[in-house]
Every structure is written in structure tokens, then in C-alpha cells.
Coordinates of C-alpha atoms in Angstrom, one line a residue:
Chain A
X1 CA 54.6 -47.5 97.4
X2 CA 52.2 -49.3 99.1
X3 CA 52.7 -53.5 100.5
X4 CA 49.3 -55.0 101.7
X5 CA 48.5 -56.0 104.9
X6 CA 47.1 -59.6 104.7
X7 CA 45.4 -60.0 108.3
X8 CA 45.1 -63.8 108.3
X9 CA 47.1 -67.0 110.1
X10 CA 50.2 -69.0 108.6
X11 CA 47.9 -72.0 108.4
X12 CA 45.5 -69.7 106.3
X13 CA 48.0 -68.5 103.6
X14 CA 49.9 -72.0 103.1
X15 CA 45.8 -73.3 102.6
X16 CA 45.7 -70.6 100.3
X17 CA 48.7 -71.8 98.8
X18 CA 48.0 -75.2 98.2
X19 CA 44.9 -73.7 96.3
X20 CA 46.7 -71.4 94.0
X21 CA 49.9 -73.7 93.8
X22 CA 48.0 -77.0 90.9
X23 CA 46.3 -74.0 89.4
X24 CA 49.5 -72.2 88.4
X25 CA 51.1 -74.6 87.8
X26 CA 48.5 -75.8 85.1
X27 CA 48.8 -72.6 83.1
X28 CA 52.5 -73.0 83.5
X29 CA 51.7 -76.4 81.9
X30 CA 49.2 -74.5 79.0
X31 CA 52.0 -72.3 78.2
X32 CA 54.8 -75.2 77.3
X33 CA 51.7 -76.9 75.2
X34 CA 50.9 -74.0 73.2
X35 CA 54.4 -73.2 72.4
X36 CA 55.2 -77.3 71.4
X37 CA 51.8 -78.3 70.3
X38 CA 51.4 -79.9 66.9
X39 CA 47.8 -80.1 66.4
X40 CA 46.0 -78.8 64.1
X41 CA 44.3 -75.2 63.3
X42 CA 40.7 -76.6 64.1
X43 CA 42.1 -77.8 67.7
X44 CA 44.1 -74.5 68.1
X45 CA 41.2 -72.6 67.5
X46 CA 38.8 -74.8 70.0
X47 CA 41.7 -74.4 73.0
X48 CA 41.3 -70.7 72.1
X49 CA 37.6 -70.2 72.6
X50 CA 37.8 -72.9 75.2
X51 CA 40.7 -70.6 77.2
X52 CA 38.6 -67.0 76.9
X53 CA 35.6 -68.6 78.4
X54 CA 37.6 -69.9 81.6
X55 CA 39.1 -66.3 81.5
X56 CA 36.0 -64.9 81.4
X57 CA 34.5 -67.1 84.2
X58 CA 37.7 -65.8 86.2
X59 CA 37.4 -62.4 85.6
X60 CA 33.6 -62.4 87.2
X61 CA 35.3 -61.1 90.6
X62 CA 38.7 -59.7 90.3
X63 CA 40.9 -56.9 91.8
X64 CA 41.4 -53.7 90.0
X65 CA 44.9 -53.6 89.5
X66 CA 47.8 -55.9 89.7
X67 CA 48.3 -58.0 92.5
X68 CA 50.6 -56.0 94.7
X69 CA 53.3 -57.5 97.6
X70 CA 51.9 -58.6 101.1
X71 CA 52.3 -59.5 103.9
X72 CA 51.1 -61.0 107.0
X73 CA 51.5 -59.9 111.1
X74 CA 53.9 -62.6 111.6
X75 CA 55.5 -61.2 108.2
X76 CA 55.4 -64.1 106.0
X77 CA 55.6 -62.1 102.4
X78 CA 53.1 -63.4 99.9
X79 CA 54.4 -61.6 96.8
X80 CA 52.4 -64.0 94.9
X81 CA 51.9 -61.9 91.9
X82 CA 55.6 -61.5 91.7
X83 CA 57.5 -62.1 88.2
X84 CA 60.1 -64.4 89.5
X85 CA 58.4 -66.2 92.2
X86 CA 54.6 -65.1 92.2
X87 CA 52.7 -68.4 93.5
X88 CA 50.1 -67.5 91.3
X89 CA 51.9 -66.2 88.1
X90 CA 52.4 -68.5 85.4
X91 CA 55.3 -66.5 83.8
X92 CA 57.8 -67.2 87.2
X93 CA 59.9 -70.5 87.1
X94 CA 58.1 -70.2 90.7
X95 CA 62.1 -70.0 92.3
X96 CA 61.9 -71.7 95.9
X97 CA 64.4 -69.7 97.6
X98 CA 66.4 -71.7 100.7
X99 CA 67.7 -69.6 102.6
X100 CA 71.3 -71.6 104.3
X101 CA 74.1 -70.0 105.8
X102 CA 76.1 -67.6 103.5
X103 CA 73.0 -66.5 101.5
X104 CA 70.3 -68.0 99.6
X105 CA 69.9 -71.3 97.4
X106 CA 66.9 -72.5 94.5
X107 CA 67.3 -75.2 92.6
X108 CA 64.8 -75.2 89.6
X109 CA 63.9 -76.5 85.8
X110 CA 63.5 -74.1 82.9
X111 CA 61.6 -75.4 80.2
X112 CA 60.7 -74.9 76.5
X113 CA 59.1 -71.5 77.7
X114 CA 62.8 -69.9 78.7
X115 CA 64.3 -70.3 75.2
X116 CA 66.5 -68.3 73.6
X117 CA 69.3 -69.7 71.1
X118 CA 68.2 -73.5 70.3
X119 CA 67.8 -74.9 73.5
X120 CA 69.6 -72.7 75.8
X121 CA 67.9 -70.3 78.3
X122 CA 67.9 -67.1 77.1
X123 CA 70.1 -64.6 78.8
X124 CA 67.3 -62.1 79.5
X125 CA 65.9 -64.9 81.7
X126 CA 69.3 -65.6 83.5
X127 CA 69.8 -61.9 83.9
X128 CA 65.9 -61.8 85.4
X129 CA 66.5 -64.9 88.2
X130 CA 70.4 -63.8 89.6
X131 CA 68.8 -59.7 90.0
X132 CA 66.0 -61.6 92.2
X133 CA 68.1 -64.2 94.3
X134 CA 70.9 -61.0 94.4
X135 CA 67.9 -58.7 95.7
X136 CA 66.5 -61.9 97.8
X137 CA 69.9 -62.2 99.6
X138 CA 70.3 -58.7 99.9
X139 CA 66.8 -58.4 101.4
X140 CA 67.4 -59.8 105.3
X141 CA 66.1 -56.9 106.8
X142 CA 63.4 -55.7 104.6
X143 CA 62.7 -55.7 100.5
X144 CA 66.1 -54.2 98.8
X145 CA 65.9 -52.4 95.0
X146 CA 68.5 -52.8 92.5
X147 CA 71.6 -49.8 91.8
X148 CA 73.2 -51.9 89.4
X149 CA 74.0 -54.7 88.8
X150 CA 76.5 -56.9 85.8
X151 CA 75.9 -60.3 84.5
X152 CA 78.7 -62.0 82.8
X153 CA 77.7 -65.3 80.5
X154 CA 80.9 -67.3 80.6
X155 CA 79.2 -70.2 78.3
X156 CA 75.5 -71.2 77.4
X157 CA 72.9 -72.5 80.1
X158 CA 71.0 -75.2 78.8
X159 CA 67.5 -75.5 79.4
X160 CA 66.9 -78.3 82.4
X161 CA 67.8 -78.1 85.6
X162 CA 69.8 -75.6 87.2
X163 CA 71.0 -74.0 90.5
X164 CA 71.4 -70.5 91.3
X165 CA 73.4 -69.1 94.3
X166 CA 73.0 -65.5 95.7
X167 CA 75.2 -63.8 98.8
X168 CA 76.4 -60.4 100.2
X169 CA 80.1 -59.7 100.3
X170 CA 79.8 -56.2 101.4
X171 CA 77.6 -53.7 103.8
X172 CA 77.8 -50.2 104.0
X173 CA 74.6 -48.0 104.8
X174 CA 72.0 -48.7 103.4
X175 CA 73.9 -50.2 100.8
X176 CA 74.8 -53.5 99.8
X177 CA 77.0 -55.4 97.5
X178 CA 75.6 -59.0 96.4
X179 CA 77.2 -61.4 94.1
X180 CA 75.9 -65.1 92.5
X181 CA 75.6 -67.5 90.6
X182 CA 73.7 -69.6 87.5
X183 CA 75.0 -73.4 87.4
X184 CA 74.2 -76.4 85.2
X185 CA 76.1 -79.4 86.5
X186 CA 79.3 -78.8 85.1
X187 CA 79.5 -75.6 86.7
X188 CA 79.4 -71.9 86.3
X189 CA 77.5 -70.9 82.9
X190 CA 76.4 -67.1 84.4
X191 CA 77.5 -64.9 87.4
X192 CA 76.1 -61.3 88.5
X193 CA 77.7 -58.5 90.8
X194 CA 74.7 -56.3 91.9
X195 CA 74.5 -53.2 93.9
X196 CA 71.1 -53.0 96.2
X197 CA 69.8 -50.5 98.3
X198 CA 67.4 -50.7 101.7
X199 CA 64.7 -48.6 101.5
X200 CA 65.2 -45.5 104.0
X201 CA 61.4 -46.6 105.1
X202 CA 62.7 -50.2 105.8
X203 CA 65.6 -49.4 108.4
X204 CA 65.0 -51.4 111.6
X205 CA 61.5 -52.4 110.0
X206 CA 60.4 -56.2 109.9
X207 CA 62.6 -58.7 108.2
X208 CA 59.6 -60.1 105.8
X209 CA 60.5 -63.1 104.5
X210 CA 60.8 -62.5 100.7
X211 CA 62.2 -59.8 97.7
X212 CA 60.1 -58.1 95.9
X213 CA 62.7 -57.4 92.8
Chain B
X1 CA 73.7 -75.6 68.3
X2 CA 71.6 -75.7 65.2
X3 CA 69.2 -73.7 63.5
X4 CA 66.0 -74.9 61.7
X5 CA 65.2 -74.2 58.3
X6 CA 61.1 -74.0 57.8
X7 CA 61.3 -74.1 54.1
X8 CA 57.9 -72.1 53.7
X9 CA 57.0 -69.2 51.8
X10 CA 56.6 -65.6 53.6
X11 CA 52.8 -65.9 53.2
X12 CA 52.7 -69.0 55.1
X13 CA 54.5 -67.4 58.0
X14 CA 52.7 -64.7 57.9
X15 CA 49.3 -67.4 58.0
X16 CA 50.6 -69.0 60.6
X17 CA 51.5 -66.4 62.6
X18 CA 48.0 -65.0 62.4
X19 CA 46.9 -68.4 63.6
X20 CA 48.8 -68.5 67.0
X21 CA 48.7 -64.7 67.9
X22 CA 45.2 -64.8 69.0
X23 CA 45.7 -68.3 70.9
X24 CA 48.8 -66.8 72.7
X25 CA 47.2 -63.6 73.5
X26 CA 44.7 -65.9 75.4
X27 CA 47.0 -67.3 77.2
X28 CA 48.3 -64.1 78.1
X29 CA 45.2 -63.0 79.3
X30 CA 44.6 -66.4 81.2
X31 CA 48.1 -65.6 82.8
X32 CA 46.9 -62.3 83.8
X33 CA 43.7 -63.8 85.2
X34 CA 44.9 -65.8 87.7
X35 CA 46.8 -63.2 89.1
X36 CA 44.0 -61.1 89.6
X37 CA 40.9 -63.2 90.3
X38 CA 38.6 -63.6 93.3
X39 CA 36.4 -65.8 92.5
X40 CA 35.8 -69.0 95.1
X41 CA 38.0 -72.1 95.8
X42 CA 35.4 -74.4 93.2
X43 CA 36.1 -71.9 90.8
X44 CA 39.4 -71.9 90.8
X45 CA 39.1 -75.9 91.1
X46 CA 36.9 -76.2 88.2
X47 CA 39.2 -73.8 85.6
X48 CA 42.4 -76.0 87.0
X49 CA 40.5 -79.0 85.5
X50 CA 39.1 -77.4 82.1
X51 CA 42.5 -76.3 81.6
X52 CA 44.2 -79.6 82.2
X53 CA 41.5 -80.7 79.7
X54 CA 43.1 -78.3 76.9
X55 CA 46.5 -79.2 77.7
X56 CA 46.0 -83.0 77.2
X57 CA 44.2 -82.2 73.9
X58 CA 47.2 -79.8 72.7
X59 CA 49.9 -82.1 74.0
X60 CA 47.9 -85.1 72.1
X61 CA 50.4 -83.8 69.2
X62 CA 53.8 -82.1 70.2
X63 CA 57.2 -81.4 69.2
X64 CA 59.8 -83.8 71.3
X65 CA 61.7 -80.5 72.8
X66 CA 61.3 -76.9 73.1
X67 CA 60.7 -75.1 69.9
X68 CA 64.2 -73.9 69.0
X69 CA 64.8 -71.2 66.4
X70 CA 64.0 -71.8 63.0
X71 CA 64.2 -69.0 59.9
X72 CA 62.9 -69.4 56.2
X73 CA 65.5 -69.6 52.9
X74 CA 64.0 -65.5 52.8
X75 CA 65.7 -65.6 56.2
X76 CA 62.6 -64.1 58.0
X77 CA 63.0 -65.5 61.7
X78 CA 60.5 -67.6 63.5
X79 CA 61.6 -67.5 66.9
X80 CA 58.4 -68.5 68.2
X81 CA 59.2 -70.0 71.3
X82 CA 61.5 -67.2 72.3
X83 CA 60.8 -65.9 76.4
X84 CA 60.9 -62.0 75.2
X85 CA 59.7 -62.2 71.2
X86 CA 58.1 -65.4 70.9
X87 CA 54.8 -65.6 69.0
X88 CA 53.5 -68.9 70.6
X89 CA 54.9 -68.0 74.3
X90 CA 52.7 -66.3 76.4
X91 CA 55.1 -65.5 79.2
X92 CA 57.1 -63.1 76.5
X93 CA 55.5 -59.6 76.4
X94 CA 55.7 -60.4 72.7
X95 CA 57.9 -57.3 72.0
X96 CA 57.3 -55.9 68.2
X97 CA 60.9 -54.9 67.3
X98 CA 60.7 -51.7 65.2
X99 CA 63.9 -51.2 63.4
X100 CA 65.1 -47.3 63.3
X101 CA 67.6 -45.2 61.9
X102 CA 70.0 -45.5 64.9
X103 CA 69.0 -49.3 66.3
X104 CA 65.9 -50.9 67.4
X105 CA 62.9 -49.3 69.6
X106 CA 59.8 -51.0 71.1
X107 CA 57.0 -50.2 72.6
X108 CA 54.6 -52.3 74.7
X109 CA 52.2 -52.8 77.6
X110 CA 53.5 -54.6 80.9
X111 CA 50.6 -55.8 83.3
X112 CA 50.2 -57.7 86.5
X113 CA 52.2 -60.8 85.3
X114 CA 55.3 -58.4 85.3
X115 CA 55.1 -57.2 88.7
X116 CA 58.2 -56.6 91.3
X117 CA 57.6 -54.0 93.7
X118 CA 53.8 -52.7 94.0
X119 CA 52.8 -51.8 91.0
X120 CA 56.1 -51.5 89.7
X121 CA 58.0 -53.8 86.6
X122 CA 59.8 -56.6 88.5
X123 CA 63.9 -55.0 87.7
X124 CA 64.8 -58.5 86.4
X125 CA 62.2 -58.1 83.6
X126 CA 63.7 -54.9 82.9
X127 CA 67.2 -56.7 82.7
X128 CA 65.1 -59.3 80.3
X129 CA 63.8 -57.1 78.4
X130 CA 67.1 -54.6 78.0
X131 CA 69.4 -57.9 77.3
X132 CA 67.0 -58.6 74.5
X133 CA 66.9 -55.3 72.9
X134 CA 70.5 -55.0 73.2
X135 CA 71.0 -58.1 71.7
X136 CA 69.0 -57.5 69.1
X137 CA 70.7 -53.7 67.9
X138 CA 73.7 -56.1 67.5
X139 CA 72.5 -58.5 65.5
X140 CA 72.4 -57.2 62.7
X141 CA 74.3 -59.4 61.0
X142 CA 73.0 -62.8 62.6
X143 CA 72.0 -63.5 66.3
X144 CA 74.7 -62.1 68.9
X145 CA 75.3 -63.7 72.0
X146 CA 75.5 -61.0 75.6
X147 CA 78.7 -61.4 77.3
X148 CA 79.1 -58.9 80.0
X149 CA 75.3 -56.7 80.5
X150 CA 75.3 -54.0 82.7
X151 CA 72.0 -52.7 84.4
X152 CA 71.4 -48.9 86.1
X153 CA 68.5 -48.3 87.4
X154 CA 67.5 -44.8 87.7
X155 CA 64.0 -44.4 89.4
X156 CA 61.3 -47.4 89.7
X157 CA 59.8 -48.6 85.8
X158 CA 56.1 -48.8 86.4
X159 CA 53.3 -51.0 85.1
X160 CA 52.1 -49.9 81.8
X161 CA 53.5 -48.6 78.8
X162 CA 56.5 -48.5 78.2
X163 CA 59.1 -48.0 75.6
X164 CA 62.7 -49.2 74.7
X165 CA 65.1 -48.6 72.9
X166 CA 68.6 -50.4 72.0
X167 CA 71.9 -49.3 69.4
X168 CA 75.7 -49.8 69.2
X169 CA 77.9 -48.0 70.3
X170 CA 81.2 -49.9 69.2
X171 CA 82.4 -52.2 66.4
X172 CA 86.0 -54.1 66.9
X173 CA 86.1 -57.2 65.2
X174 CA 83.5 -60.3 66.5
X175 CA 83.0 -57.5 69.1
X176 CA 79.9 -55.1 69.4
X177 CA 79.3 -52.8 72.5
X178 CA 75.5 -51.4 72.7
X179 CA 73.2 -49.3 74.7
X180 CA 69.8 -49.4 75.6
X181 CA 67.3 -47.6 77.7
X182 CA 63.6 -48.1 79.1
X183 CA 61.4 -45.3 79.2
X184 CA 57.8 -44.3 80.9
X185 CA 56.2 -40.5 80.0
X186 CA 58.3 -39.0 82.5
X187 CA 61.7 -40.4 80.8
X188 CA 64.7 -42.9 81.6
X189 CA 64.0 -45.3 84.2
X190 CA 66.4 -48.1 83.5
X191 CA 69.5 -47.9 80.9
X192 CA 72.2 -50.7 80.3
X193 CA 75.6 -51.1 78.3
X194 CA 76.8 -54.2 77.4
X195 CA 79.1 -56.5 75.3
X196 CA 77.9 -58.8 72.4
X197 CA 79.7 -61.3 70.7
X198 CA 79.2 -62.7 67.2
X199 CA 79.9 -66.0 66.8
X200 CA 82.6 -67.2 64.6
X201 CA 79.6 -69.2 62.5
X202 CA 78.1 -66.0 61.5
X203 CA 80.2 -63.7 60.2
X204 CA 79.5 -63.3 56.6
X205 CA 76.6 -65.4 56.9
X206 CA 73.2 -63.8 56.3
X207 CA 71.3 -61.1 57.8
X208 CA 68.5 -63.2 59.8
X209 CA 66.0 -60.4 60.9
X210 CA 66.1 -61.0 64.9
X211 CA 68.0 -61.9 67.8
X212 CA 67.7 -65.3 69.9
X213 CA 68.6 -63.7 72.8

């Protein structure tokens, strides 16, 4: 497994950032309309043909194959592919992760595209964000992977705005046990216990700054 | 929570369904895109503003909230919006559920957008996906809801295609225990038990052919 070695300054990748960031964001915006448009078939057929040509003008110069997880010397991780927090994939809710004193901390809005029953966020998706922000908190000294890890749904998460909560209870090895959280704001509506492992490769390596999940 | 009723004939959804397949696959592919291109900083500038051109058209006509899950008196679900099956979301893979002799089994094509580790599937989509599948080999009778999920992951899942496969286990009551696997060529990568629950609403009610997740 391979991570990419980005050789450029921290001023260059959060300029890079603030390039990819209103683009992402915009397909993140396409994606909502398509699901709640109303117009009609005419229209839907014009965004169509009107969306393959940007895809084709994008597709002039691209890499081969997906994305990939990098980094740079001063190991600022620019997973930016990612599924969960990928600065320039439309599919991740685009978690900011805080990172405060007993683990890590993103507060964040899931829309119309996180459905699953009628207007709750579908438990796939809850089950998707708490094995990142586990992995994330387990992930101080290098990217962690997932042993195992349990959700329990104690009631529904609605769709809106929501906290998740991720910290370690317990270190042994190369092993790690993480535990966290999914709250809407009258509480708990998810939790996960997760097993993680460090990488033997990442032992005493750099502590990059992200998970890859 | 409520369920729609889209009093329309199984031709129409079938029409329908026809019309916003290609539009969503589009999307996908616009997703996708982004990800991967390289094309300069006015590029990227000028597709950001033809897209935010399509989304003000599309949004000139839309539903007041996310799509919800409606069904048809033939009780054919249209979960449309839904983040793993839904036929107008382009963040879900758009799993086709196949239903088999013991369960359900899928199989599909995960690209850059699902990315955790390099070139590997992100292990929350994997939780996603399995919750989903899970959910949907106990639904059988009307859409179950997870309440405990457990996730093993055996070796890294990685990019391309894939297939999975869900069935219960277990029947007490409201209660419904299933199991549910991802595999590449080689085999396993990823398997998961875990606990549905049907709600009180649908028991005896009628056989809706998917899961909400």
C-alpha cells in the first residue's frame, strides 16, 4: 500500500484547498437538486447533456486511477479523495474533524442525500462516519484499520445537524480499543465500540494528521 | 414517520426510472471526475460555475424536503433518494438487490469516490453497504430497522468489483438476526452479523420489495 508524497508547502495545499473546496461543494449541491428537483423531463434531460460535457471537459487531463492518500514533509494528510472526508469528493459530508483533549469532535449537516427511512439518516451512513472518527481517534500516531467494530442505534437520527464524538479507552500493542458517538440535540441516537489496529509499518513513523478509514 | 403512496402504475415507475438513471449516472461520473482531474485552476473555475448554472435551473422546481420513501398500491418501492439504493442519488453505488434462494446478493463496481486507504474501499462504506444488505435480507416483510451491527474485517476490500451478500439467520418474534459478507475474486473480505427489528406498524402489513435502511 502505497501513500503519496506531495512535495509542496502548507500555504500551497490550503491554496489548493480553497480551489477544490466551492467546487465540491457545488456537486455536493447538484446531488441534493437531482434527488429533490421537480422539473420537468425536457429540463432533466438538458442538466444531463449539460453535466457529461463538464465531465468530459474534466476528464481532458486526469490521473489513472483513484486518488490515493497523501501527504506532505511537514505531514499534513491530504486524503482528499477520501469517502468520508475527501475535500474533493462529493459523496463525504466533508467531516471537519477537531481534534480536543479526550479524542476527536465534527460537528456536521446531513441532507436529503443521507436518507434512509423518511427523513432519518440511514444507518449505513451512521455506521460509515463513527468507523472514520473511531479510526481518526485511533490514528495519533499514524493511519489505523478497522478489526471490528459494533454500532448500536438506540433511536433514529434525523437528518440536520449532528455531532459525532470519537475516543480511545484502551491501548495494547499495536492495538487499540475506540468508542463514540452520533448526537442530534437531545442526545445519543447511535454509538460504536471499534477495534483498530496500527500498521506494523507505521510504529514510531510520523503522526500525519488524518485517517484514512 | 410516514410513508408516501405514488399512486402510479408499474409502467410509469418503470418510465420514470428510466428517465433519472442516466441523469444520476452522470452525476456519478461528475463525482468521479473531480476526484480525479487535472486540469488547470480556470477549469475547475469555469465547471464550478456551469454547474452552479444547472443547479439553479433544477432547484427552479423542488420538493420542500428530502425525498422520503414512497411505494405504489402494487407495493413496488421507490426509495429514490435512499444513500445505498437510491435511483436519483448519485452518492449511492446504486446497489441492484438480486433476491436469492437463501437472502439477497449484489454485485457492483466501487471507484475513486469510495476510497479509504490507497486504493482500497473506505471500511465505513463497507459498514454502509453491509447494514444495507442486512437490512434488506430482513425485510422481507416490510422495512427493518438495525439495532446492534457488527463489522469484521478480514483482509483490505479493494476498488472494483465487488459482490455481497446478506440472509437471516434467526427469527423470534419482532426480532430477526442476519449475516452478510463482502467478497472480491480472492473471497471474504469483510462479513457482519447483526440485529434487526420490525416495527410494531409492520407486522402483517404488506410485503414492500426493499429496505429503507
Amino acid at each position: 500500500m502505497e501513500f503519496i508524497l506531495e512535495d509542496i508547502s502548507e500555504d500551497e495545499v490550503a491554496r489548493r484547498r480553497d480551489v477544490y473546496t466551492p467546487l465540491t461543494d457545488t456537486v455536493r449541491d447538484l446531488v441534493d437538486a437531482v434527488i429533490r428537483t421537480e422539473v420537468g423531463e425536457d429540463a432533466l434531460a438538458d442538466a444531463r447533456q449539460r453535466i457529461a460535457a463538464i465531465v468530459a471537459d474534466l476528464r481532458s487531463e486526469q490521473m489513472d486511477g483513484p486518488y490515493g492518500v497523501r501527504h506532505t514533509r511537514e505531514n499534513t494528510g491530504m486524503a482528499w479523495g477520501n469517502a468520508v472526508i475527501g475535500v474533493r469528493n462529493a459523496l463525504a459530508p466533508s467531516l471537519d474533524v477537531e481534534h480536543v483533549d479526550d479524542g476527536v469532535r465534527s460537528e456536521f449537516t446531513l441532507g436529503a442525500a443521507y436518507e434512509g427511512p423518511p427523513g432519518q439518516v440511514h444507518g449505513g451512513v451512521c455506521a460509515m462516519l463513527l468507523d472514520h472518527l473511531l479510526g481518526n481517534a485511533a490514528s495519533y500516531e499514524g493511519a489505523c484499520y478497522t478489526g471490528t467494530i459494533t454500532l448500536r442505534y438506540l433511536r433514529p437520527t434525523p437528518l440536520g445537524t449532528l455531532t459525532a464524538r470519537a475516543w480511545v479507552t484502551e491501548e495494547t500493542g499495536r492495538k487499540r480499543i475506540a468508542r463514540g458517538t452520533i448526537s442530534d440535540a437531545e442526545g445519543v441516537t447511535c454509538e460504536a465500540e471499534g477495534v483498530f489496529i496500527v500498521p506494523r509499518s507505521a510504529v514510531g513513523g510520523p503522526a500525519v494528521r488524518w485517517s484514512a478509514g
